[in-house]
């Protein structure tokens, strides 16, 4: 049997694509290895959200390319968002790559493998802008044995935020058919998964493109919730102004849907938000967050923020710090602005923020994130919470099980037995910045 190694970078969407690619390859006689040196086929699934992630991919394949000098039969594939964007150009930069596979054509992988094994070089990067649901149904997804299954419900994005490359690497927004999503959920549950996360750049617009039916995220949640068995349902990412009251009510009503919203705010300044082409201002975001807190008991709200967007003043940056605190954001992903090819903001060179100021702001953003996270964790001290165990490890001589609460807080519990995949009740006995400590009850 031939061996394949896939290095996955970037978001959950890429992780889900890698699982699908592994599934197709296993039908084709390949088995996965976690040791790149043992692989006959090396693949990198790339992310282009920031320059740093793109650079990481090129440095990795540089190393792999050198291995080819002594192993003539080794094949290298370059996939994902950077592939989609650069297509043929990849061969110019790295002539040892055998195939380039963009995000729109992952289901052509088996055909590609056949061609490269005959010595051809292949580039499959055209935009299709349709879902390939019928192809998805033909093979089993090869999920890393774990607790959480990630299932895409929409692909692409129509928002064109001025900093973001995703609409260029993933194409226009399109919803996958409910039947195929339900089938994938059922398959995951059958193989023992205990949590399903419905994925999309903007999950609240699920179904808007269906011409033959009126079917929204709330409907999908109801249908997934009605599947028998004990499991959890999450959905990410939410766009603030697309979250409807109906959706919030559905989250409260449905027992399996977790009290957790990931709603990137990006900036706390209305001026910056406008320049980012986000369709809300500071006050609107705050109102929505407050509404969710009022309606959903025990909810946590996490966010993404960018430091040093072109033209951002010190005062506007401080508005981000104050917004995080005022809203009581439970956790944030943070990043320094990175100009991306094709995007609108990348052309505003005269407004770029000096690198040292940008990274100094990022450090302050991270400090504020730590504070907010600690304050959020304090709310749970002494509470009893349901934890779904995801991991068992020996930490500094002590056995610890780790899992997450319904509202996505990480809990460490000292325990000698591996309870991965079990739902337990834990009393929160201590707090750290990034996690809670608990005891089984
Ligand atoms: N669809 C989601 C986010 C997808 S990208 C949303 O609408 O928010 C994930 C995160 O990467 C974004 O939320 C943003 O904070 C960050 N990001 C995107 N482009 C970036 C850039 N050019 N520089 C820095 N961070 C960026
Ligand atoms: Fe990017 Fe904006 Fe789309 Fe999110 S909503 S993927 S940030 S363009
Ligand atoms: Fe995801 Fe990165 Fe592409 S965040 S959609 S893998 S650019």
Coordinates of C-alpha atoms and ligand atoms in Angstrom, one line a residue:
X1 CA 0.0 0.0 0.0
X2 CA 1.3 3.5 -0.8
X3 CA 1.5 6.1 1.9
X4 CA 0.3 9.7 1.9
X5 CA 1.1 12.5 4.2
X6 CA -1.0 15.7 4.3
X7 CA 0.1 18.8 6.1
X8 CA -3.0 21.0 6.7
X9 CA -2.7 24.7 7.3
X10 CA -5.4 27.3 7.9
X11 CA -9.0 27.0 8.9
X12 CA -11.4 24.2 9.7
X13 CA -12.6 24.4 6.1
X14 CA -9.1 23.2 5.0
X15 CA -9.2 20.5 7.6
X16 CA -12.5 19.3 6.3
X17 CA -11.1 19.3 2.7
X18 CA -8.1 17.3 3.8
X19 CA -10.4 14.7 5.4
X20 CA -12.2 14.4 2.1
X21 CA -9.0 14.1 0.1
X22 CA -7.8 11.4 2.4
X23 CA -11.1 9.6 2.0
X24 CA -10.7 9.7 -1.8
X25 CA -7.1 8.5 -1.6
X26 CA -7.9 5.6 0.6
X27 CA -10.4 4.4 -2.0
X28 CA -7.4 4.6 -4.3
X29 CA -5.0 2.4 -2.3
X30 CA -3.3 5.0 -0.2
X31 CA -3.0 4.9 3.6
X32 CA -2.3 7.9 5.7
X33 CA 1.0 8.3 7.5
X34 CA 2.0 10.9 10.1
X35 CA 5.6 10.5 9.1
X36 CA 6.4 12.7 6.0
X37 CA 9.7 10.8 5.5
X38 CA 7.7 7.5 5.0
X39 CA 5.3 8.9 2.4
X40 CA 5.2 8.2 -1.3
X41 CA 2.9 11.2 -1.8
X42 CA 3.3 14.4 0.1
X43 CA 0.6 17.0 0.1
X44 CA 0.3 20.5 1.6
X45 CA -3.1 22.0 2.0
X46 CA -2.3 25.7 2.1
X47 CA -3.9 28.9 3.6
X48 CA -3.4 32.4 2.2
X49 CA -5.2 34.4 4.8
X50 CA -1.9 36.1 5.8
X51 CA 1.5 36.3 4.2
X52 CA 3.0 34.3 7.0
X53 CA 0.8 31.3 6.3
X54 CA 1.7 31.4 2.6
X55 CA 5.4 31.6 3.4
X56 CA 5.1 28.6 5.7
X57 CA 3.8 26.5 2.8
X58 CA 6.6 27.4 0.5
X59 CA 9.3 26.7 3.1
X60 CA 7.7 23.3 3.8
X61 CA 7.7 22.2 0.1
X62 CA 11.2 23.5 -0.2
X63 CA 12.3 20.9 2.3
X64 CA 10.3 18.2 0.5
X65 CA 11.7 19.2 -2.9
X66 CA 15.2 18.4 -1.6
X67 CA 14.1 14.8 -0.7
X68 CA 13.2 14.3 -4.3
X69 CA 16.8 14.3 -5.3
X70 CA 17.4 11.0 -3.7
X71 CA 13.8 9.6 -4.1
X72 CA 12.8 9.9 -7.7
X73 CA 9.4 8.2 -7.1
X74 CA 8.3 10.7 -4.5
X75 CA 5.3 12.9 -5.5
X76 CA 4.4 16.3 -4.2
X77 CA 1.0 18.0 -4.3
X78 CA 0.3 21.7 -3.6
X79 CA -3.4 22.2 -2.6
X80 CA -5.7 24.7 -1.0
X81 CA -6.2 28.5 -1.0
X82 CA -2.7 29.5 -2.2
X83 CA -3.0 26.9 -5.0
X84 CA -6.3 28.3 -6.0
X85 CA -4.9 31.8 -6.3
X86 CA -1.5 31.1 -7.9
X87 CA -2.3 28.0 -10.0
X88 CA 0.4 27.5 -12.7
X89 CA 2.7 30.0 -11.0
X90 CA 3.4 27.4 -8.4
X91 CA 5.3 25.3 -10.9
X92 CA 7.5 28.3 -11.8
X93 CA 8.4 28.8 -8.1
X94 CA 8.8 25.1 -7.2
X95 CA 9.4 23.0 -10.3
X96 CA 9.5 19.8 -8.3
X97 CA 5.8 20.0 -7.5
X98 CA 3.8 17.3 -9.4
X99 CA 0.3 18.8 -9.0
X100 CA -1.5 21.9 -8.0
X101 CA -5.0 21.5 -6.8
X102 CA -7.3 24.5 -6.0
X103 CA -10.2 24.6 -3.6
X104 CA -12.9 24.3 -6.2
X105 CA -11.7 21.0 -7.7
X106 CA -10.8 18.7 -4.7
X107 CA -13.0 15.9 -6.1
X108 CA -10.8 15.6 -9.2
X109 CA -8.0 14.3 -6.9
X110 CA -8.3 10.6 -8.0
X111 CA -8.0 11.5 -11.7
X112 CA -5.0 13.7 -10.8
X113 CA -3.2 10.9 -9.0
X114 CA -3.6 8.7 -12.0
X115 CA -2.0 11.3 -14.3
X116 CA 0.9 12.1 -12.0
X117 CA 1.7 8.5 -11.6
X118 CA 2.2 8.4 -15.3
X119 CA 4.7 11.2 -15.0
X120 CA 2.4 14.1 -16.0
X121 CA 2.3 17.5 -14.2
X122 CA -1.3 18.6 -13.5
X123 CA -2.9 21.9 -12.5
X124 CA -6.6 21.9 -11.5
X125 CA -7.6 25.3 -10.4
X126 CA -10.6 26.6 -12.4
X127 CA -13.4 28.1 -10.4
X128 CA -16.6 26.1 -10.6
X129 CA -18.7 28.0 -8.1
X130 CA -21.0 25.1 -7.7
X131 CA -21.1 22.6 -4.9
X132 CA -19.9 19.2 -5.8
X133 CA -22.3 17.4 -3.6
X134 CA -22.9 14.5 -6.0
X135 CA -19.1 13.8 -6.0
X136 CA -19.0 14.1 -2.2
X137 CA -21.5 11.3 -1.9
X138 CA -19.3 8.8 -3.7
X139 CA -16.6 8.1 -1.1
X140 CA -16.3 7.9 2.7
X141 CA -14.7 10.8 4.5
X142 CA -11.5 9.7 6.3
X143 CA -11.7 11.5 9.6
X144 CA -8.9 11.5 12.1
X145 CA -10.3 9.5 15.0
X146 CA -11.6 12.2 17.3
X147 CA -14.6 13.5 18.9
X148 CA -15.4 16.5 16.7
X149 CA -16.5 16.3 13.1
X150 CA -16.4 19.4 10.9
X151 CA -19.0 19.5 8.2
X152 CA -19.2 22.3 5.6
X153 CA -22.7 23.7 5.0
X154 CA -21.7 26.7 2.8
X155 CA -18.7 27.2 0.6
X156 CA -17.2 30.5 -0.4
X157 CA -18.1 34.1 0.6
X158 CA -19.9 37.1 -1.0
X159 CA -18.9 39.7 1.6
X160 CA -15.7 41.0 0.1
X161 CA -14.3 42.6 3.3
X162 CA -11.5 44.8 2.0
X163 CA -8.7 43.0 3.8
X164 CA -9.8 39.4 3.0
X165 CA -8.7 37.0 0.3
X166 CA -11.3 34.3 1.0
X167 CA -13.8 35.4 -1.7
X168 CA -10.9 35.0 -4.2
X169 CA -9.7 31.6 -3.0
X170 CA -13.1 30.0 -2.3
X171 CA -15.4 31.7 -4.8
X172 CA -19.0 32.9 -4.4
X173 CA -21.1 31.7 -1.5
X174 CA -23.1 28.5 -2.2
X175 CA -25.1 26.2 0.2
X176 CA -24.7 22.5 0.2
X177 CA -28.0 20.5 0.0
X178 CA -29.5 19.6 3.4
X179 CA -29.8 15.9 2.5
X180 CA -26.0 15.5 1.9
X181 CA -25.3 17.4 5.2
X182 CA -27.6 15.2 7.1
X183 CA -26.1 12.1 5.6
X184 CA -22.6 13.3 6.6
X185 CA -23.8 14.1 10.1
X186 CA -25.3 10.6 10.4
X187 CA -22.1 9.0 9.1
X188 CA -20.0 10.9 11.6
X189 CA -22.3 9.9 14.5
X190 CA -22.2 6.2 13.3
X191 CA -18.5 6.2 13.4
X192 CA -18.6 7.5 17.0
X193 CA -18.2 11.3 16.8
X194 CA -19.9 13.1 19.6
X195 CA -19.9 16.7 18.3
X196 CA -20.7 18.1 14.8
X197 CA -19.7 21.6 13.8
X198 CA -21.5 23.0 10.8
X199 CA -19.0 25.1 8.9
X200 CA -19.2 28.2 6.7
X201 CA -17.6 31.6 6.3
X202 CA -21.0 33.0 7.1
X203 CA -23.3 30.2 8.2
X204 CA -26.3 32.5 8.8
X205 CA -26.7 33.0 5.1
X206 CA -27.1 29.2 4.7
X207 CA -29.9 28.5 2.2
X208 CA -30.3 32.0 0.8
X209 CA -29.2 30.7 -2.6
X210 CA -31.8 27.9 -2.8
X211 CA -34.3 28.7 -5.5
X212 CA -36.5 25.7 -5.0
X213 CA -37.1 26.0 -1.2
X214 CA -37.2 28.2 1.8
X215 CA -34.7 26.5 4.1
X216 CA -32.5 28.4 6.5
X217 CA -29.8 27.6 9.1
X218 CA -32.5 27.4 11.8
X219 CA -34.3 24.6 9.7
X220 CA -31.0 22.7 9.3
X221 CA -30.3 22.9 13.0
X222 CA -33.8 21.6 13.8
X223 CA -33.3 18.7 11.4
X224 CA -29.8 17.8 12.8
X225 CA -31.1 18.2 16.3
X226 CA -33.8 15.6 15.6
X227 CA -31.3 12.9 14.8
X228 CA -31.3 10.3 17.7
X229 CA -28.4 10.0 20.1
X230 CA -26.4 12.1 22.5
X231 CA -24.2 14.6 20.7
X232 CA -23.6 18.3 20.4
X233 CA -24.1 20.7 17.5
X234 CA -22.1 23.9 16.9
X235 CA -22.1 26.3 13.9
X236 CA -19.3 28.7 12.9
X237 CA -18.7 31.5 11.7
X238 CA -21.5 34.0 12.2
X239 CA -21.7 37.4 10.6
X240 CA -23.1 39.9 13.2
X241 CA -25.9 41.4 11.2
X242 CA -27.1 38.1 9.6
X243 CA -27.9 36.5 13.0
X244 CA -31.7 36.5 13.1
X245 CA -33.9 36.4 16.2
X246 CA -35.3 33.1 14.9
X247 CA -31.8 31.6 14.9
X248 CA -31.1 32.8 18.5
X249 CA -34.5 31.3 19.6
X250 CA -33.6 28.1 17.8
X251 CA -30.3 27.8 19.7
X252 CA -32.2 28.2 23.0
X253 CA -34.9 25.7 22.1
X254 CA -32.8 22.9 20.7
X255 CA -31.2 20.7 23.4
X256 CA -28.2 19.6 21.3
X257 CA -27.2 23.0 19.9
X258 CA -24.5 24.6 22.1
X259 CA -24.7 28.0 23.7
X260 CA -21.8 29.4 21.7
X261 CA -21.5 32.1 19.0
X262 CA -18.3 32.9 17.1
X263 CA -18.9 36.4 15.7
X264 CA -15.8 38.2 14.4
X265 CA -16.0 41.9 15.1
X266 CA -12.7 42.7 13.5
X267 CA -12.5 46.3 14.9
X268 CA -14.2 48.3 17.6
X269 CA -14.1 51.5 15.6
X270 CA -17.1 52.3 13.3
X271 CA -14.8 54.2 11.0
X272 CA -12.4 51.3 10.5
X273 CA -15.4 48.9 10.1
X274 CA -16.6 51.0 7.3
X275 CA -13.2 51.0 5.6
X276 CA -13.2 47.2 6.1
X277 CA -16.6 47.0 4.3
X278 CA -18.2 45.3 7.3
X279 CA -21.9 45.9 7.2
X280 CA -22.3 47.1 10.8
X281 CA -20.9 49.7 13.2
X282 CA -19.7 49.4 16.8
X283 CA -23.1 50.1 18.3
X284 CA -24.9 47.6 16.1
X285 CA -22.4 44.8 17.0
X286 CA -22.8 45.6 20.7
X287 CA -26.6 45.5 20.5
X288 CA -26.5 42.1 18.8
X289 CA -24.1 40.7 21.3
X290 CA -26.2 42.0 24.2
X291 CA -29.4 40.5 22.6
X292 CA -27.7 37.1 22.4
X293 CA -26.5 37.4 26.0
X294 CA -30.0 38.3 27.1
X295 CA -31.7 35.5 25.2
X296 CA -29.3 32.6 25.7
X297 CA -28.4 31.8 29.3
X298 CA -24.7 30.9 29.8
X299 CA -23.7 31.8 26.3
X300 CA -20.2 32.6 25.3
X301 CA -19.3 34.9 22.4
X302 CA -15.9 34.7 20.8
X303 CA -14.5 37.0 18.1
X304 CA -11.6 37.8 15.7
X305 CA -9.8 41.2 15.6
X306 CA -7.2 42.7 13.3
X307 CA -4.6 45.2 14.6
X308 CA -3.1 47.9 12.3
X309 CA -5.7 47.9 9.4
X310 CA -4.6 50.6 6.9
X311 CA -5.3 54.1 8.2
X312 CA -6.2 52.9 11.8
X313 CA -5.3 55.6 14.3
X314 CA -4.2 55.0 17.8
X315 CA -7.6 56.2 19.1
X316 CA -9.5 53.9 16.7
X317 CA -7.3 51.0 17.9
X318 CA -8.1 51.8 21.5
X319 CA -11.8 51.5 20.5
X320 CA -11.1 47.9 19.7
X321 CA -9.6 47.3 23.2
X322 CA -12.6 49.0 24.9
X323 CA -15.1 47.2 22.8
X324 CA -13.6 43.8 23.8
X325 CA -14.0 44.7 27.5
X326 CA -17.4 46.3 27.2
X327 CA -18.9 43.4 25.4
X328 CA -17.1 41.0 27.6
X329 CA -15.8 39.0 24.6
X330 CA -15.0 35.5 26.0
X331 CA -12.1 34.8 23.7
X332 CA -10.6 36.3 20.5
X333 CA -8.4 35.3 17.6
X334 CA -6.0 38.1 16.9
X335 CA -3.9 39.1 13.9
X336 CA -1.8 41.9 12.6
X337 CA -3.1 43.2 9.2
X338 CA -1.4 41.5 6.3
X339 CA -1.9 43.0 2.8
X340 CA -3.3 40.3 0.4
X341 CA -3.0 40.3 -3.4
X342 CA -6.3 41.3 -5.2
X343 CA -8.0 42.7 -2.1
X344 CA -9.1 46.4 -2.0
X345 CA -7.2 47.4 1.1
X346 CA -3.9 46.1 -0.2
X347 CA -3.9 49.0 -2.6
X348 CA -4.0 51.6 0.2
X349 CA -0.2 51.5 0.5
X350 CA 0.0 55.2 1.6
X351 CA -2.2 54.3 4.6
X352 CA -0.2 51.2 5.7
X353 CA 0.7 51.3 9.4
X354 CA 4.4 50.9 10.2
X355 CA 5.3 47.4 11.1
X356 CA 6.6 48.2 14.6
X357 CA 3.4 50.1 15.5
X358 CA 1.3 47.3 14.0
X359 CA 3.0 44.6 16.1
X360 CA 3.0 46.8 19.2
X361 CA -0.8 47.1 18.8
X362 CA -1.0 43.3 18.2
X363 CA 0.8 42.8 21.6
X364 CA -1.7 45.1 23.3
X365 CA -4.6 43.2 21.6
X366 CA -3.2 39.9 22.9
X367 CA -2.9 41.4 26.4
X368 CA -6.5 42.5 26.3
X369 CA -7.5 39.1 25.0
X370 CA -5.8 37.5 28.0
X371 CA -7.6 39.8 30.4
X372 CA -11.0 39.2 28.8
X373 CA -10.5 35.5 28.7
X374 CA -9.5 35.4 32.4
X375 CA -12.6 37.6 33.3
X376 CA -14.8 35.3 31.3
X377 CA -13.4 32.2 33.0
X378 CA -14.0 33.7 36.4
X379 CA -17.8 33.6 35.7
X380 CA -17.7 29.8 35.9
X381 CA -15.8 29.3 39.1
X382 CA -17.7 26.9 41.4
X383 CA -20.3 26.0 38.7
X384 CA -21.1 22.5 37.6
X385 CA -20.7 22.0 33.8
X386 CA -21.1 19.3 31.2
X387 CA -17.8 18.4 29.7
X388 CA -17.3 16.4 26.5
X389 CA -13.9 14.7 26.9
X390 CA -11.6 15.0 23.9
X391 CA -8.2 14.0 25.2
X392 CA -6.3 11.9 27.9
X393 CA -2.7 12.6 28.7
X394 CA 0.0 12.4 31.3
X395 CA 0.9 16.0 32.2
X396 CA 4.0 16.4 34.4
X397 CA 3.4 13.0 36.0
X398 CA -0.3 13.4 36.5
X399 CA -3.1 11.9 34.4
X400 CA -5.5 14.5 33.0
X401 CA -8.6 14.3 30.9
X402 CA -9.4 17.4 28.8
X403 CA -12.6 18.5 27.2
X404 CA -14.9 21.4 26.4
X405 CA -18.1 22.6 27.9
X406 CA -21.2 23.4 25.8
X407 CA -20.1 27.0 25.7
X408 CA -16.7 26.0 24.4
X409 CA -14.5 26.5 27.5
X410 CA -11.6 24.1 27.9
X411 CA -11.6 22.1 31.1
X412 CA -8.7 20.0 32.6
X413 CA -9.7 17.3 35.0
X414 CA -7.3 15.1 36.9
X415 CA -8.4 11.5 36.2
X416 CA -6.6 8.1 35.7
X417 CA -8.8 6.7 33.0
X418 CA -9.2 7.7 29.4
X419 CA -12.8 9.0 29.0
X420 CA -12.4 10.4 25.5
X421 CA -15.8 10.7 23.8
X422 CA -17.7 10.6 27.2
X423 CA -20.0 13.4 28.5
X424 CA -19.1 14.0 32.2
X425 CA -20.2 16.5 34.9
X426 CA -17.4 18.6 36.4
X427 CA -17.3 21.2 39.1
X428 CA -15.0 24.1 38.2
X429 CA -12.5 24.4 41.0
X430 CA -9.9 26.8 39.5
X431 CA -9.3 29.1 36.6
X432 CA -6.3 29.9 34.3
X433 CA -6.1 32.3 31.4
X434 CA -6.9 29.8 28.7
X435 CA -8.7 27.1 30.5
X436 CA -10.6 25.9 33.6
X437 CA -9.6 23.3 36.1
X438 CA -12.3 21.0 37.3
X439 CA -13.2 17.8 39.3
X440 CA -15.5 15.0 38.3
X441 CA -18.7 14.9 40.3
Ligands
LIG1 N1 -15.6 34.5 7.6 C1 -15.1 34.9 8.8 C2 -13.6 34.9 8.9 C3 -12.7 34.2 7.9 S1 -11.0 34.6 7.9 C4 -15.6 36.3 9.1 O1 -16.3 36.9 8.4 O2 -15.1 36.9 10.0 C5 -10.5 34.4 9.6 C6 -10.0 35.7 10.2 O3 -8.7 36.0 9.6 C7 -10.8 36.9 10.0 O4 -11.9 37.0 10.8 C8 -9.8 38.0 10.2 O5 -9.8 38.4 11.5 C9 -8.5 37.4 9.8 N2 -8.0 38.0 8.5 C10 -8.5 37.9 7.3 N3 -7.8 38.5 6.4 C11 -6.8 39.1 7.1 C12 -5.7 39.9 6.7 N4 -5.5 40.3 5.5 N5 -4.8 40.3 7.7 C13 -5.0 39.9 9.0 N6 -6.0 39.1 9.4 C14 -6.9 38.7 8.5
LIG2 FE1 -13.4 37.2 4.6 FE2 -15.3 38.9 5.2 FE3 -15.9 36.7 3.9 FE4 -15.2 36.5 6.4 S1 -17.0 37.6 5.7 S2 -14.5 35.3 4.7 S3 -13.7 38.1 6.6 S4 -14.7 38.4 3.1
LIG3 FE1 -9.3 29.0 5.4 FE2 -7.0 30.2 5.0 FE3 -8.4 29.5 2.9 S1 -8.4 30.7 6.6 S2 -10.5 29.6 3.6 S3 -7.5 28.1 4.5 S4 -7.3 31.4 3.2

